[in-house]
């Protein structure tokens, strides 16, 4: 219960600019989530379903035209949302599941365990994320094939250190809080202290990192697809892959095969970033400024004596 | 005059003869914290020194009494309280409770003792998990120890809340700490502390963070709880006035030591240690007829990482004398105090007489005051003489064994002094050289 | 003794309200008082009664958006309406403020000497280092800070020393009016006593008028000439400290004194309930729900400022005016509903 309260509180607390960032971001994101959820009904064709026309321009039965693989671009965009959202959710959840508990334990237990984990995580963090994603995409492709899961895992690896760092650092300071000592004083064992006292208080910045990572994941996913390490086109529709296919088309003056997948990437990344920044404004106390409401001071009330005289 | 409705708490007499059964016995308890030092020092494996938060305390806690630990902040009260509950590991000595030495128990064994030994914290806003409802927080001890669940748990939490005055309980159970006022939070903390039916409650400044109009209410509640639940209290405070009202016995602490301990009435009627006397005199009383005395101790509580030699209170003590452990750093303070009293112009002319005051920062019974570049050892001697003439009564001079001219300046040697141990003096125990270590046969007054 | 002296500060009907989501907070709601030259006026009351707001309001240091009304007359000017730049010029040479947390007000990267130089240069451009040093060392001497520490950094000082530094920085200009907001609350008894001594000696050394905000009645008794008791945004009683302590006229003052735990305490007393939410204070006398003496008139009409003998002023219906209290106005309020701890502060 407490956890959800902590996680969702900032959504309700936003005001002013932060609120607008949050709302516009949520609207954009919601659009793509709708595409993802209702793809079979929204998209006129399947993601790998060939249509009668090759490279037809937009209009004339094909909202965004068709491409050289005999695919309907609009359908690819809609099905691509499903892939993107699936991968992102999986990647973020996997990253959270590993990073948060690790950070919590590392920060609470301390000692050599902490030192080793910090060393590993810092090493991972030092690599350029895309490089890391490429390496792990290779690795997981060999292990479990080039599906959604493999890419999600590769992405999760690059986000784990971020959750780890944030959670570990907040745990380090929360560990000294009086309520943790109070928990020890009532005889709570270590796992209870971590689970019931620290956990809900150290995950406050997780929603922000989560959404920002999600935005980042969209980009990285597309990048992987672009260089051919992403999801196989027969497994699912993927914007990065389409973008890469469209590269040759631009020279031939075919703009629609590239613009629409590209636009989808930009919009979803923007939406998620806006949500993240909106939340950040609210959660981060240094960015937040308590503002007083404007109002007019009412005229002074006449003293009782004057009142009585009337 | 209309009669008063029942707004004030029933005057409760907390003072009753405590039975003498010893509940907890502390012997030479020490808690030293290792100082971290800079990264360089750590790398080189240097000894970075330690803070002696609790420095050899022996006290007995009797069943059913209220023992006060009183002193300024930094005197080690909280640390001693935490050590009592095994929340911080004592680095020396022993704490005996129920046939066991708490300092030697494993974490698992300690956890089992939590039911008996409980704590109330200074800041009620920090003592409750901000994302736990009051019901969960107060009931958590029962749950952790597997003593109740479900309906039974709910009922016992309601009882506990009712007991601490948070009634009707339904009104508070589902709230978060952030929704409660300071006093209400402290009540919830008390409810959590008593729900396991403890024997001993260590209350660390339970009212100091509360608004003055709530303090009396919480103290009254604590008295009621003590009566109803047969509790023993360790009441930690820096406020002598509340200690006087609340405690059966008080231990006055200074820099990790107990400097005076005894029955409350005796200590307040006839405070023996100069520190206790100063504390008592310094309390601003809400009575305009009483004015603060001028002879208050100077300075502030020194750094526990490098406490004064001899009696730790001597640099501030208005009654100190030759035995008390005078040293280099006191000489520095004296010279600085002299300049503080004088016009800025005098300081400008005199500051060159002495080479470097920072040389006087290490603890030692001997000091060499080096002459400045443009002055001679004789100038330094003159300066010291002038300072002495200004205030011949300054106790430091009583500690000076001799002053000799050397090549570069003046060497001042102090008596070795001694660290006063706790000794009986007229019904209480005091750690001060004013009282002879062995009680004289015919009750003589303090030797001074 | 000071009967014919011109007041330094003269406040009339001052109101300071904050606009919040819950509505307007009437933090200061119609306050009037005078402060004579060299006089120390203590301001007491439970927390949340508007003491800090009043203190900051007097010096124009309120947060953006606070609404004010009324008059703060200081040396012929109305501080409430003067321009921001004029106020800035006056802060320092004419007006000073001392806060509870000295460390947060000192720049950790600046030596004490630099603090003094910066402060003095802002108002006297081109003042020489030597002049600053001389002025600073003199005031530091009065605060008991050795001149050898002049070039130290704030973190090298103990808590009590830092507070003295703050006081020294405020007083180096010898301002005519200083507000000190809980200056000793974070300090230990002995250090607190030292600071009270310094504040007590202020009037002799500097001829400064001081508004000393505190919740500690002992400090008022020790350091103040007069005392003003504040409750729920209003000053309910003001008078000579001795007089007010000996014979408090407002029930709130009396109960406050009774609930203070001092060395002579033999029983615990307290005021039930808590100060009201200032967005919606109770009608009539704001204290009536907690007042043991409350009468019918108290919950209906705002009490009126009454002057008693000796210059003491009280806002309480117990002191009339009789002609405004209706026939059954003096009836005691029906037994007040039990104020449970649910409403405690
Ligand atoms: N965890 C700790 N690590 C290092 N030093 C500590 C720690 N806790 C307390 N101290 C030091 O021990 C001394 C006593 O502190 P404390 O017990 O909190 O005193 P009090 O409660 O009387 O104010 C102080 O000098 C403090 O700085
Ligand atoms: N910046 C602010 N914005 C909104 N309300 C405030 C602000 N500062 C103080 N208040 C409210 O004004 C009232 C008086 O506060 P304050 O002046 O700090 O009282 P005191 O100093 O007596 O404790 C309180 O109810 C407080 O919540
Ligand atoms: S006006 Fe009435 S309620 Fe207010 S303090 Fe006086 S007697 Fe009490
Ligand atoms: Mg403490
Ligand atoms: Mg305040």
mmCIF file of N, CA and C and ligand atoms in Angstrom, chain A residues 176, chain B residues 31-36 50-54 69-82 88 122 204-205 236-238 253 255-256 301-305, chain C residues 188, ligand 1:
data_model
loop_
_atom_site.group_PDB
_atom_site.id
_atom_site.type_symbol
_atom_site.label_atom_id
_atom_site.label_comp_id
_atom_site.label_asym_id
_atom_site.label_seq_id
_atom_site.Cartn_x
_atom_site.Cartn_y
_atom_site.Cartn_z
ATOM 1 N N UNK A 176 20.540 5.758 8.018
ATOM 2 C CA UNK A 176 20.858 6.486 9.247
ATOM 3 C C UNK A 176 19.623 7.131 9.866
ATOM 4 N N UNK B 31 31.876 3.554 24.945
ATOM 5 C CA UNK B 31 31.533 3.506 23.521
ATOM 6 C C UNK B 31 32.430 4.508 22.809
ATOM 7 N N UNK B 32 33.382 3.994 22.066
ATOM 8 C CA UNK B 32 34.272 4.858 21.287
ATOM 9 C C UNK B 32 33.882 4.734 19.823
ATOM 10 N N UNK B 33 33.776 5.859 19.160
ATOM 11 C CA UNK B 33 33.540 5.830 17.707
ATOM 12 C C UNK B 33 34.845 6.134 17.010
ATOM 13 N N UNK B 34 35.211 5.256 16.080
ATOM 14 C CA UNK B 34 36.423 5.510 15.316
ATOM 15 C C UNK B 34 36.177 6.697 14.393
ATOM 16 N N UNK B 35 37.064 7.652 14.390
ATOM 17 C CA UNK B 35 36.919 8.777 13.467
ATOM 18 C C UNK B 35 37.350 8.330 12.089
ATOM 19 N N UNK B 36 36.638 8.790 11.082
ATOM 20 C CA UNK B 36 36.962 8.318 9.735
ATOM 21 C C UNK B 36 38.224 8.956 9.180
ATOM 22 N N UNK B 50 39.715 8.620 17.983
ATOM 23 C CA UNK B 50 38.341 8.203 18.192
ATOM 24 C C UNK B 50 37.622 9.205 19.080
ATOM 25 N N UNK B 51 36.313 9.193 18.951
ATOM 26 C CA UNK B 51 35.475 10.025 19.816
ATOM 27 C C UNK B 51 35.039 9.174 20.992
ATOM 28 N N UNK B 52 35.349 9.642 22.190
ATOM 29 C CA UNK B 52 34.922 8.873 23.351
ATOM 30 C C UNK B 52 33.536 9.347 23.761
ATOM 31 N N UNK B 53 32.522 8.814 23.082
ATOM 32 C CA UNK B 53 31.152 9.267 23.322
ATOM 33 C C UNK B 53 30.717 8.885 24.732
ATOM 34 N N UNK B 54 31.034 7.662 25.139
ATOM 35 C CA UNK B 54 30.786 7.229 26.510
ATOM 36 C C UNK B 54 32.110 6.696 27.021
ATOM 37 N N UNK B 69 19.302 11.069 32.705
ATOM 38 C CA UNK B 69 20.648 11.351 32.198
ATOM 39 C C UNK B 69 20.604 12.785 31.690
ATOM 40 N N UNK B 70 21.322 13.671 32.360
ATOM 41 C CA UNK B 70 21.198 15.093 32.059
ATOM 42 C C UNK B 70 22.546 15.650 31.639
ATOM 43 N N UNK B 71 22.550 16.493 30.635
ATOM 44 C CA UNK B 71 23.795 17.136 30.216
ATOM 45 C C UNK B 71 23.592 17.875 28.912
ATOM 46 N N UNK B 72 24.594 18.657 28.548
ATOM 47 C CA UNK B 72 24.494 19.399 27.299
ATOM 48 C C UNK B 72 24.603 18.443 26.123
ATOM 49 N N UNK B 73 24.302 18.922 24.923
ATOM 50 C CA UNK B 73 24.385 18.019 23.779
ATOM 51 C C UNK B 73 25.849 17.679 23.533
ATOM 52 N N UNK B 74 26.085 16.450 23.137
ATOM 53 C CA UNK B 74 27.448 15.990 22.944
ATOM 54 C C UNK B 74 28.038 15.358 24.184
ATOM 55 N N UNK B 75 27.259 15.245 25.255
ATOM 56 C CA UNK B 75 27.832 14.661 26.464
ATOM 57 C C UNK B 75 27.692 13.147 26.480
ATOM 58 N N UNK B 76 27.059 12.585 25.460
ATOM 59 C CA UNK B 76 27.016 11.130 25.354
ATOM 60 C C UNK B 76 25.750 10.486 25.885
ATOM 61 N N UNK B 77 24.737 11.271 26.146
ATOM 62 C CA UNK B 77 23.501 10.727 26.711
ATOM 63 C C UNK B 77 22.835 9.749 25.758
ATOM 64 N N UNK B 78 22.650 10.184 24.516
ATOM 65 C CA UNK B 78 21.980 9.327 23.542
ATOM 66 C C UNK B 78 22.766 8.050 23.324
ATOM 67 N N UNK B 79 24.080 8.181 23.219
ATOM 68 C CA UNK B 79 24.905 7.012 22.973
ATOM 69 C C UNK B 79 24.789 6.011 24.125
ATOM 70 N N UNK B 80 24.787 6.505 25.353
ATOM 71 C CA UNK B 80 24.649 5.597 26.488
ATOM 72 C C UNK B 80 23.283 4.907 26.436
ATOM 73 N N UNK B 81 22.240 5.676 26.123
ATOM 74 C CA UNK B 81 20.901 5.100 26.012
ATOM 75 C C UNK B 81 20.846 4.023 24.949
ATOM 76 N N UNK B 82 21.488 4.281 23.813
ATOM 77 C CA UNK B 82 21.479 3.291 22.734
ATOM 78 C C UNK B 82 22.281 2.059 23.133
ATOM 79 N N UNK B 88 23.827 0.233 19.861
ATOM 80 C CA UNK B 88 25.177 0.559 19.437
ATOM 81 C C UNK B 88 26.080 -0.340 20.284
ATOM 82 N N UNK B 122 13.927 11.275 20.204
ATOM 83 C CA UNK B 122 13.833 12.716 20.379
ATOM 84 C C UNK B 122 12.893 13.365 19.354
ATOM 85 N N UNK B 204 14.606 9.249 24.975
ATOM 86 C CA UNK B 204 15.664 10.188 24.607
ATOM 87 C C UNK B 204 15.056 11.548 24.281
ATOM 88 N N UNK B 205 15.119 12.455 25.207
ATOM 89 C CA UNK B 205 14.558 13.801 25.038
ATOM 90 C C UNK B 205 13.167 13.747 24.409
ATOM 91 N N UNK B 236 16.294 10.801 29.253
ATOM 92 C CA UNK B 236 17.431 11.578 28.785
ATOM 93 C C UNK B 236 16.972 12.993 28.485
ATOM 94 N N UNK B 237 17.676 13.983 28.982
ATOM 95 C CA UNK B 237 17.241 15.347 28.724
ATOM 96 C C UNK B 237 18.392 16.325 28.904
ATOM 97 N N UNK B 238 18.267 17.506 28.306
ATOM 98 C CA UNK B 238 19.221 18.550 28.631
ATOM 99 C C UNK B 238 18.536 19.598 29.502
ATOM 100 N N UNK B 253 25.815 14.317 33.168
ATOM 101 C CA UNK B 253 26.887 13.839 32.296
ATOM 102 C C UNK B 253 27.644 14.991 31.659
ATOM 103 N N UNK B 255 30.903 15.214 28.734
ATOM 104 C CA UNK B 255 31.908 14.585 27.875
ATOM 105 C C UNK B 255 32.076 13.083 28.113
ATOM 106 N N UNK B 256 30.976 12.367 28.084
ATOM 107 C CA UNK B 256 31.056 10.923 28.170
ATOM 108 C C UNK B 256 31.228 10.358 29.563
ATOM 109 N N UNK B 301 31.117 23.099 25.272
ATOM 110 C CA UNK B 301 31.579 21.735 25.517
ATOM 111 C C UNK B 301 32.671 21.408 24.484
ATOM 112 N N UNK B 302 33.847 20.949 24.944
ATOM 113 C CA UNK B 302 34.963 20.737 23.999
ATOM 114 C C UNK B 302 34.773 19.495 23.134
ATOM 115 N N UNK B 303 35.638 19.353 22.183
ATOM 116 C CA UNK B 303 35.622 18.245 21.245
ATOM 117 C C UNK B 303 35.908 16.929 21.965
ATOM 118 N N UNK B 304 34.975 15.972 21.828
ATOM 119 C CA UNK B 304 35.142 14.705 22.536
ATOM 120 C C UNK B 304 36.274 13.869 21.946
ATOM 121 N N UNK B 305 36.780 14.239 20.789
ATOM 122 C CA UNK B 305 37.870 13.480 20.189
ATOM 123 C C UNK B 305 39.188 13.795 20.886
ATOM 124 N N UNK C 188 22.578 25.022 23.759
ATOM 125 C CA UNK C 188 22.510 24.433 25.095
ATOM 126 C C UNK C 188 22.320 25.499 26.162
HETATM 127 N N1 LIG D 1 27.494 7.336 15.143
HETATM 128 C C1 LIG D 1 28.442 8.176 15.594
HETATM 129 N N2 LIG D 1 29.645 8.278 14.975
HETATM 130 C C2 LIG D 1 30.603 9.123 15.426
HETATM 131 N N3 LIG D 1 30.467 9.914 16.489
HETATM 132 C C3 LIG D 1 29.301 9.889 17.158
HETATM 133 C C4 LIG D 1 28.220 9.021 16.740
HETATM 134 N N4 LIG D 1 27.182 9.212 17.579
HETATM 135 C C5 LIG D 1 27.575 10.147 18.468
HETATM 136 N N5 LIG D 1 28.841 10.552 18.219
HETATM 137 C C6 LIG D 1 29.621 11.538 18.996
HETATM 138 O O1 LIG D 1 29.585 11.139 20.337
HETATM 139 C C7 LIG D 1 29.431 12.240 21.193
HETATM 140 C C8 LIG D 1 28.217 12.072 22.068
HETATM 141 O O2 LIG D 1 27.058 12.126 21.274
HETATM 142 P P1 LIG D 1 25.596 11.866 21.820
HETATM 143 O O3 LIG D 1 25.549 10.558 22.494
HETATM 144 O O4 LIG D 1 24.649 12.068 20.696
HETATM 145 O O5 LIG D 1 25.422 13.018 22.888
HETATM 146 P P2 LIG D 1 24.095 13.678 23.464
HETATM 147 O O6 LIG D 1 22.961 12.761 23.226
HETATM 148 O O7 LIG D 1 24.393 13.890 24.895
HETATM 149 O O8 LIG D 1 23.933 14.973 22.745
HETATM 150 C C9 LIG D 1 29.379 13.465 20.310
HETATM 151 O O9 LIG D 1 30.645 14.059 20.270
HETATM 152 C C10 LIG D 1 29.000 12.900 18.962
HETATM 153 O O10 LIG D 1 29.549 13.689 17.944
#
